[in-house]
Coordinates of C-alpha atoms and ligand atoms in Angstrom, one line a residue:
X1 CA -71.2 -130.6 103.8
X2 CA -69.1 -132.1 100.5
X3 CA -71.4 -133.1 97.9
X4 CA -70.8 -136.7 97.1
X5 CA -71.0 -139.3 94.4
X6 CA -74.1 -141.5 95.1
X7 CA -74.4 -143.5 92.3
X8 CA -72.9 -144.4 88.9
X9 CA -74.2 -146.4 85.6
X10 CA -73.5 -146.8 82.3
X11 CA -76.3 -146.0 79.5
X12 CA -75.8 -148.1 76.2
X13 CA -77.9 -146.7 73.5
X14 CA -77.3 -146.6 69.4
X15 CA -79.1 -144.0 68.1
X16 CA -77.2 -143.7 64.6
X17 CA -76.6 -147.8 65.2
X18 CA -73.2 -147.3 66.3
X19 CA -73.0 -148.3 70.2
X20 CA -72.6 -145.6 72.3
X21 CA -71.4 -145.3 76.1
X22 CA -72.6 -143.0 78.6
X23 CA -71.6 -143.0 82.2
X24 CA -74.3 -141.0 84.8
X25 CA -72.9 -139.7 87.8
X26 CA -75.5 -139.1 90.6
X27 CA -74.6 -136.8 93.5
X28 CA -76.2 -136.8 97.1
X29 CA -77.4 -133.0 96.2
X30 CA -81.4 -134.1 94.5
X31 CA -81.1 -133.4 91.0
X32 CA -77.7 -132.9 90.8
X33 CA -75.8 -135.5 88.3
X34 CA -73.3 -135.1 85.4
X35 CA -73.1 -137.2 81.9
X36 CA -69.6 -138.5 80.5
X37 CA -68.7 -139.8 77.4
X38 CA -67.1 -143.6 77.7
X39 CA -67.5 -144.8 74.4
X40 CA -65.8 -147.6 72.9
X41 CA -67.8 -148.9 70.2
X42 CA -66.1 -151.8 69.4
X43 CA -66.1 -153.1 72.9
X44 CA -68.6 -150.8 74.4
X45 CA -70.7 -153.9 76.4
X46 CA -66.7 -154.6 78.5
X47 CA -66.4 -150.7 79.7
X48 CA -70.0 -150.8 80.6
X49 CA -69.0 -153.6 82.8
X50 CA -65.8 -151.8 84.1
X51 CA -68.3 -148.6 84.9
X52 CA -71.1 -151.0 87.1
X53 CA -68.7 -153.3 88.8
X54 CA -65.5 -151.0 89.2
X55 CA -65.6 -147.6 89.0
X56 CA -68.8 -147.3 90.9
X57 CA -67.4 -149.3 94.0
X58 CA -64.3 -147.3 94.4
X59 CA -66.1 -144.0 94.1
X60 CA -69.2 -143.5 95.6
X61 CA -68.8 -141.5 98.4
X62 CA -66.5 -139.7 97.1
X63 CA -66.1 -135.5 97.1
X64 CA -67.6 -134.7 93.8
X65 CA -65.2 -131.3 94.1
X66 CA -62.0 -133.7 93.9
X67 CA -61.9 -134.7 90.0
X68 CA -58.1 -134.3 90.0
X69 CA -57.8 -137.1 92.5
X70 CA -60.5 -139.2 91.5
X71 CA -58.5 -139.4 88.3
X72 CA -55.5 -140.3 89.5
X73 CA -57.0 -142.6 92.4
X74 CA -59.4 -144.6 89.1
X75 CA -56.2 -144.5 86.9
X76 CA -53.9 -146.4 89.4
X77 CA -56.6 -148.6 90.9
X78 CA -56.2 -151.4 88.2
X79 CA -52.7 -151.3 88.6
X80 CA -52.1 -151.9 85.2
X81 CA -53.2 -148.8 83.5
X82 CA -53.9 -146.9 80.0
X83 CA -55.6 -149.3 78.3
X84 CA -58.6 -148.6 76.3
X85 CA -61.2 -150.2 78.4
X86 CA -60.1 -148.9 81.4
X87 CA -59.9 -145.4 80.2
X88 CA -63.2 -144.7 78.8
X89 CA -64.5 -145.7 82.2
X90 CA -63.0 -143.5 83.6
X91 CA -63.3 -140.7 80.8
X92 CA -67.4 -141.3 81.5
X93 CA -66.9 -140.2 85.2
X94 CA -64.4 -137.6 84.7
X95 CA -66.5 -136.1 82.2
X96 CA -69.6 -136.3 84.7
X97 CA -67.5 -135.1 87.0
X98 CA -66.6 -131.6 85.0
X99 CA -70.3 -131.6 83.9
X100 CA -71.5 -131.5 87.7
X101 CA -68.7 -129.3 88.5
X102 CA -69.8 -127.0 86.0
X103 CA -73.6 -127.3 87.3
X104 CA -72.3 -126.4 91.1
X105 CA -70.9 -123.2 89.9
X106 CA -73.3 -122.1 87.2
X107 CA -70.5 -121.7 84.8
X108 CA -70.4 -123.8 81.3
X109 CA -67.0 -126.2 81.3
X110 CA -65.3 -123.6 79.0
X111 CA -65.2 -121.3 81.7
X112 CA -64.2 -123.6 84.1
X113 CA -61.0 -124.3 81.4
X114 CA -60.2 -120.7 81.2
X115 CA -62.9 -119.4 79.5
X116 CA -62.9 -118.7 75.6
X117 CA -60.7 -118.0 73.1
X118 CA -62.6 -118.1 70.1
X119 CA -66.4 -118.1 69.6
X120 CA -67.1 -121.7 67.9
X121 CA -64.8 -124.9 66.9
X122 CA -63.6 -124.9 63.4
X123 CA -64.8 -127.9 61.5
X124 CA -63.8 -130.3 58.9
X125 CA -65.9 -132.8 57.0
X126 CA -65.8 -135.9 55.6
X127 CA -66.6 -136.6 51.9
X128 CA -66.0 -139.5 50.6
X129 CA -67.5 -141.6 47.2
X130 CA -66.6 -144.4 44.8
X131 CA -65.8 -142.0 42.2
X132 CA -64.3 -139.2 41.8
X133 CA -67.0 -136.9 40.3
X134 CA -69.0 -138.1 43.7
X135 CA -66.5 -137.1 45.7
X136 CA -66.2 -133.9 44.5
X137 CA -70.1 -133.4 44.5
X138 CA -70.1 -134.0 48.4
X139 CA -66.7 -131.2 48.4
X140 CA -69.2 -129.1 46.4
X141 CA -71.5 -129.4 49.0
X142 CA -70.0 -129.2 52.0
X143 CA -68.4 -125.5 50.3
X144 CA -71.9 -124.4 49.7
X145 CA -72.7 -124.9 53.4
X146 CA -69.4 -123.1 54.5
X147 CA -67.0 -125.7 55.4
X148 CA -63.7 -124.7 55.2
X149 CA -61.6 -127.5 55.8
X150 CA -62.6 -131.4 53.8
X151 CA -61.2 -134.6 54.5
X152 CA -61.5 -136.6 51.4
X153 CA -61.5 -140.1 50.4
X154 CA -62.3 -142.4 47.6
X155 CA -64.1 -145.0 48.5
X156 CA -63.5 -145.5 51.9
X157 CA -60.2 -145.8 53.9
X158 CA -57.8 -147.8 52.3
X159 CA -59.8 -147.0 49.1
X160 CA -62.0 -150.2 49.3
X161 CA -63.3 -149.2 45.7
X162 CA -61.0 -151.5 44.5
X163 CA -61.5 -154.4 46.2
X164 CA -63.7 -155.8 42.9
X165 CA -60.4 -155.6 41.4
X166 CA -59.1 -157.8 43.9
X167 CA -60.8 -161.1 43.7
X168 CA -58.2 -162.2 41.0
X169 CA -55.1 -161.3 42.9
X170 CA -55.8 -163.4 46.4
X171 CA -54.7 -167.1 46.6
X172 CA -57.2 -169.9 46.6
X173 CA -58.7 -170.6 49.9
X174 CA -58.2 -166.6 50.6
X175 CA -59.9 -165.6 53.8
X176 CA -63.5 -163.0 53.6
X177 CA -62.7 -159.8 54.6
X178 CA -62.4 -156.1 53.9
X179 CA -59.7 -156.4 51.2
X180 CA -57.5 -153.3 50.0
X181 CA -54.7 -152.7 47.5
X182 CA -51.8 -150.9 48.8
X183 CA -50.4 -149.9 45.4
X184 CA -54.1 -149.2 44.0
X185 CA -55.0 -147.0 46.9
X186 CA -51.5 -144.8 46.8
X187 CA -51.9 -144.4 43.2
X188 CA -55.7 -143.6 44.0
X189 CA -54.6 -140.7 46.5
X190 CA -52.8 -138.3 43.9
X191 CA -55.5 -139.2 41.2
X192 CA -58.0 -137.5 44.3
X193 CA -56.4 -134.6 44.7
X194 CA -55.6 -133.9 41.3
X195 CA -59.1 -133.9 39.9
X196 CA -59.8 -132.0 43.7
X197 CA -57.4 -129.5 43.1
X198 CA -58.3 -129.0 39.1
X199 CA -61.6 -129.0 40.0
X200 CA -61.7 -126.5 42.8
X201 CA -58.2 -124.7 43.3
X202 CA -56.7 -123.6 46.1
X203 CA -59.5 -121.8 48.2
X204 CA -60.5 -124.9 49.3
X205 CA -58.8 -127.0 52.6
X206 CA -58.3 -130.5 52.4
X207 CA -56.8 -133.4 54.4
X208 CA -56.7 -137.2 53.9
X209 CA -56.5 -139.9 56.7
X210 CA -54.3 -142.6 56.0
X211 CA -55.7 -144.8 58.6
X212 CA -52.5 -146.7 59.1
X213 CA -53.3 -148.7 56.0
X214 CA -49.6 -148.1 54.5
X215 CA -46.0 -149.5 55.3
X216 CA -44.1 -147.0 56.6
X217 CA -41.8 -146.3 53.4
X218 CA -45.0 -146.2 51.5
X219 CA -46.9 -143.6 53.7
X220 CA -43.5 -141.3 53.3
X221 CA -43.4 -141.6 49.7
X222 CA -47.1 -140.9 49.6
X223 CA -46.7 -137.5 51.5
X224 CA -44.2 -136.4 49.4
X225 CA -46.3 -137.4 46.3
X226 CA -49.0 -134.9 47.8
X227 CA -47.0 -132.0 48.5
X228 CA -48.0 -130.2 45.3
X229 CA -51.5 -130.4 46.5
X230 CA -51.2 -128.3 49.7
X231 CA -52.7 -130.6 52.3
X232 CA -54.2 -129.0 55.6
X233 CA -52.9 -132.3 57.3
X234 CA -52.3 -135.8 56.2
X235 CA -54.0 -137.8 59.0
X236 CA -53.0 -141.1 61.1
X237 CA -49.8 -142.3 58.7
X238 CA -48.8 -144.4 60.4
X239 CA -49.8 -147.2 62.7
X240 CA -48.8 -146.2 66.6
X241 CA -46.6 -149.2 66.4
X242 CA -44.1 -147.2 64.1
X243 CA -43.8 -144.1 65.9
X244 CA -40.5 -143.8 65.5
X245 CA -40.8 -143.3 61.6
X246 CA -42.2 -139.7 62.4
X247 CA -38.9 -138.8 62.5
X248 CA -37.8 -140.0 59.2
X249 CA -41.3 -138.4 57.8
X250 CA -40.4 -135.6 59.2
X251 CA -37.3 -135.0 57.7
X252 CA -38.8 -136.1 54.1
X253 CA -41.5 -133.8 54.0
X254 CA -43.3 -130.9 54.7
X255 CA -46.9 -131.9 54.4
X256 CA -48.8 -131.2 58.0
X257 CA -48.5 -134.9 60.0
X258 CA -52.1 -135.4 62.3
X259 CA -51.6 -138.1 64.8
X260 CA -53.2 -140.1 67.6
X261 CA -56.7 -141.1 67.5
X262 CA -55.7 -144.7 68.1
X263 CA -53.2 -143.8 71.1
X264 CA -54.5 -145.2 75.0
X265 CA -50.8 -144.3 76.8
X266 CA -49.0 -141.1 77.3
X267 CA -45.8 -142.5 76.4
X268 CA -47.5 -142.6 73.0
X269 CA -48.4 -139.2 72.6
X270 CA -45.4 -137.2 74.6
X271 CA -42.2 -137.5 72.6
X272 CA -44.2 -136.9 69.0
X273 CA -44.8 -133.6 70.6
X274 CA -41.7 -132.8 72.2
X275 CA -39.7 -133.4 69.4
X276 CA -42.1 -131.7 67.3
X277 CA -42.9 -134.4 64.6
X278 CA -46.1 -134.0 64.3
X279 CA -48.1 -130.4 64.1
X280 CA -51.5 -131.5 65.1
X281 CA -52.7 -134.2 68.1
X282 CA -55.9 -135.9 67.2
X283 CA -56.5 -138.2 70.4
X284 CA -60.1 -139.5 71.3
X285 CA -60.7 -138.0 74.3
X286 CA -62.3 -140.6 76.2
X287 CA -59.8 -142.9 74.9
X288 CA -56.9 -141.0 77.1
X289 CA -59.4 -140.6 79.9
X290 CA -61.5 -137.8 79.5
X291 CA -61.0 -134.2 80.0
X292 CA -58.9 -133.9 82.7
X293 CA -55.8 -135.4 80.5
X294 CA -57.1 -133.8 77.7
X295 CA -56.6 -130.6 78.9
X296 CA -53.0 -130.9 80.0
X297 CA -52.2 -132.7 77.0
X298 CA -53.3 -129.7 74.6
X299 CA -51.5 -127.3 77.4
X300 CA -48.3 -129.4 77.0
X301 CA -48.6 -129.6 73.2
X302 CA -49.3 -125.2 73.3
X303 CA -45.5 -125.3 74.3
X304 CA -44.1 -127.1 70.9
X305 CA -46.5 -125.3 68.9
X306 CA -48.7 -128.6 68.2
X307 CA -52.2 -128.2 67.8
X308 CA -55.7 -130.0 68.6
X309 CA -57.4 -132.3 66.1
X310 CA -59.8 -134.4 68.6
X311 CA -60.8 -137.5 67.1
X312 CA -64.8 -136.5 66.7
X313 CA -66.3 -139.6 64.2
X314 CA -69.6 -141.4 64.7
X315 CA -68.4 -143.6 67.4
X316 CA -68.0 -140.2 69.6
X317 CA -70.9 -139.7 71.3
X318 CA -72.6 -136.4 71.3
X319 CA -71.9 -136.0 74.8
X320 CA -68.5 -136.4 73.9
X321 CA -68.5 -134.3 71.4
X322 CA -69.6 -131.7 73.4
X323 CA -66.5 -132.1 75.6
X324 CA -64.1 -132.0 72.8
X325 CA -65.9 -128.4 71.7
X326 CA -65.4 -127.1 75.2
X327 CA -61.8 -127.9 74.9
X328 CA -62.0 -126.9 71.4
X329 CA -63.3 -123.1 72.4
X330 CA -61.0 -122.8 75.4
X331 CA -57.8 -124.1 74.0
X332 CA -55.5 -121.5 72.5
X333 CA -53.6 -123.7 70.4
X334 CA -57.0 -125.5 68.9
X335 CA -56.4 -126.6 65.7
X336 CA -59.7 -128.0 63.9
X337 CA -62.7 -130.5 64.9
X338 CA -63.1 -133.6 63.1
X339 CA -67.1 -133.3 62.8
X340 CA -69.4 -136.4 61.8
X341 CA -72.7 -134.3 62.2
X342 CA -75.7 -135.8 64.0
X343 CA -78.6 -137.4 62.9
X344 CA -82.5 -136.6 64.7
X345 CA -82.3 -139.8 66.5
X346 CA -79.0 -138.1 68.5
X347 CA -80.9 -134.7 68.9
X348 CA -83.6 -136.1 70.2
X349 CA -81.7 -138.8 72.9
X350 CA -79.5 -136.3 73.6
X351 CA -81.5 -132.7 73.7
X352 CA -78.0 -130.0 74.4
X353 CA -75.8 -131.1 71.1
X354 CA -73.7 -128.5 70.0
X355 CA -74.5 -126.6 66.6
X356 CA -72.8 -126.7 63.4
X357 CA -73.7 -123.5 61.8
X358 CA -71.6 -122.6 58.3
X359 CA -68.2 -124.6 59.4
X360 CA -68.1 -124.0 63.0
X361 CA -69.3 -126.1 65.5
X362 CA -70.6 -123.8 68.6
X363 CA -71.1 -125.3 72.1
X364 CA -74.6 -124.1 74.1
X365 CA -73.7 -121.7 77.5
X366 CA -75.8 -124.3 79.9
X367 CA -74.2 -125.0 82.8
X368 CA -71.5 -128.1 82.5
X369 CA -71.2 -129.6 79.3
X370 CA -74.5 -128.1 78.3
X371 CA -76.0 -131.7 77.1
X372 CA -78.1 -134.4 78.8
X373 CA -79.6 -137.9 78.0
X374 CA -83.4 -138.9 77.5
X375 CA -83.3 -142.3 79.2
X376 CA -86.0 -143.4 78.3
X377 CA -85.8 -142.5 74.5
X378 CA -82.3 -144.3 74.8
X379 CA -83.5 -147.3 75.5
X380 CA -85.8 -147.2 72.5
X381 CA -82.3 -147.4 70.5
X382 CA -80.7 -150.9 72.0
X383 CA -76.6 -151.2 71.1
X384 CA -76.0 -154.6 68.8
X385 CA -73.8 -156.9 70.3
X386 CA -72.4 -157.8 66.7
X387 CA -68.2 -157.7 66.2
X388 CA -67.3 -155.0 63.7
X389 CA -66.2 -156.2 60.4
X390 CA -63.8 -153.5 58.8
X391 CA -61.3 -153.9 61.1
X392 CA -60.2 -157.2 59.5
X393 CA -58.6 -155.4 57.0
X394 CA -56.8 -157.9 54.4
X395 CA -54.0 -157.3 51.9
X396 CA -54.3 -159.3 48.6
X397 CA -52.5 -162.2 49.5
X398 CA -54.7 -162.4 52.0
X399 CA -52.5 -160.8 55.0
X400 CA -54.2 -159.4 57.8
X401 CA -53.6 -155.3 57.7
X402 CA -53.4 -152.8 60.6
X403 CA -56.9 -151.6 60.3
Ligands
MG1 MG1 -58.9 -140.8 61.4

């Protein structure tokens, strides 16, 4: 007899303070269930909506086996389709899905992918300061402990060191906000990775995320200003609205383009690859739906010689983040893994979370994902219901940026 859904909930719990969504998936087998990742953090109390009063009706009952056509059945139900809320709900059970799947035949989800390719998920980390000596301190650091590969930033995206500087250049009546100089931050950039590079040389990786913060024009110049300094890859550009500008980057300049933790549709994602303008993918996985699309998407990207770069911040749960490693290990064409690190709140809600252990990242061999949820400690950890603030991201005179 098929085992079949019997229930599904969402689990909101903040561990680190950042709102985190898990989705359970309960089977009619007693003690057989599966944990996704459907974490939206911004919006997180909307998908745990979506999860109770949508996903759950149309699929319980359902063939646990079937996650191929539970996908396609959840991501046509609405309709209208490939949006963000819509998708983490349905990343959550998809991800349950591969997690009970991996349960039923004692295998861990890499295996189910194809088994592995490599023993643990490269790493890089974040180091980031408001100046440059600390900046280079946390580099320092992060080398001791056998990272390879550093993203780094001064003074948060956008470089918000300067936004003392700021006051004077707004306009009376200037709206509050997380305020950022476009010129100040570009000229910030190459001052970074000048001390970086004089500092440390060239056994060292680095990157540098953008976060959309630049016109396009300014974002080309930018990553041809860098060239000297040998980035690993120069990350989000570019705002998914100007897509088409990869091209023009791409003729411009040879610094490695990262793209796509902000993209919800396919159509987004698809002709960067084909038309190979960018050389690494970096969506959030629950963002596009989960693993299921995940998968596919790093098969397709295999054939234009793109590699994987999943999204893997704070706002990724660890149960998340132990699908992206599963992908990570199993993938051929894996890039690197964006790694936040958890605190012991997360251990401890979350007993499973894979290990970073000198720059890789190494999932456990449990059945399924390998990670599970204390309940009960989760609810010790409530999710605020405050609006994020940085995303209101304002230029001098006051104009609202792409965040
Ligand atoms: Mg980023």
């Amino acid at each position: 007899m098929a085992v079949t859904i019997k229930d599904i909930y969402p689990i909101c719990t903040a561990p680190e303070g950042i709102p985190l969504v898990i989705v359970k998936v309960v089977t009619s087998e007693p003690g057989l269930y599966g944990i996704g990742c459907a974490t939206y953090t911004q919006r997180w109390m909307t998908v745990a909506h979506a999860v109770t009063n949508y996903m759950k009706p149309l699929l319980v009952g359902k063939d646990v086996t079937r996650i191929e056509d539970i996908w396609q059945m959840s991501m046509v139900s609405a309709y209208w389709r490939n949006g963000p809320v819509l998708n983490n709900a349905i990343s959550g059970v998809d991800e349950a899905l591969w997690d009970i799947k991996g349960k039923m035949a004692n295998m861990p989800v890499y295996d189910l992918l194809g088994g592995k390719v490599r023993e643990a998920a490269r790493v890089y980390r974040h180091a980031d300061g408001r100046t440059l000596e600390e900046v280079g301190d946390k580099v320092q650091a992060f080398m001791e402990d056998g990272v390879q590969v550093i993203r780094i930033q001064h003074g948060g995206y956008g470089g918000n060191a300067y936004e003392q500087a700021l006051e004077s250049m707004r306009p009376d009546g200037a709206c509050t906000g997380a305020y950022y100089d476009p010129l100040g931050y570009q000229l910030s950039v190459t001052k970074l990775f000048d001390y970086m590079r004089n500092r440390f040389g060239f056994n060292v990786e680095f990157c540098h995320d953008v976060h959309e913060h630049l016109d396009p024009i300014e974002s080309v110049r930018l990553a041809k200003e860098l060239e000297p300094y040998r980035l690993f890859f120069y990350e989000d550009s570019l705002a998914p609205e100007q897509n088409e500008w990869f091209e023009i980057m791409r003729r411009q300049t040879h610094t490695p383009i990262a793209m796509g933790e902000l993209f919800n549709n396919p159509r987004e994602i698809t002709p960067l690859i084909a038309n190979k303008l960018i050389d690494y993918i970096r969506c959030h996985v629950s963002q596009i739906g989960g693993i299921t699309p995940a998968k596919k998407l790093a098969n397709m990207a295999e054939a234009f010689s793109v590699r994987t770069a999943w999204h893997g911040p704070g706002d990724t749960s660890p149960v998340g983040h132990a699908a992206d490693i599963h992908l990570d290990v199993s993938s051929w064409n894996f890039g690197i893994q964006e790694w936040a690190g958890f605190k012991q709140a997360s251990l401890d809600v979350f007993p499973g979370c894979p290990e970073l252990r000198k720059g890789y990242v190494y999932p456990n061999s449990n059945p399924g994902l390998g990670i599970d949820i204390d309940e009960e400690l989760a609810k010790k950890f409530p999710c605020s219901e405050k609006l994020p603030q940085w995303t209101n991201c304002r230029r001098p005179d006051g104009t609202l940026n792409r965040p």
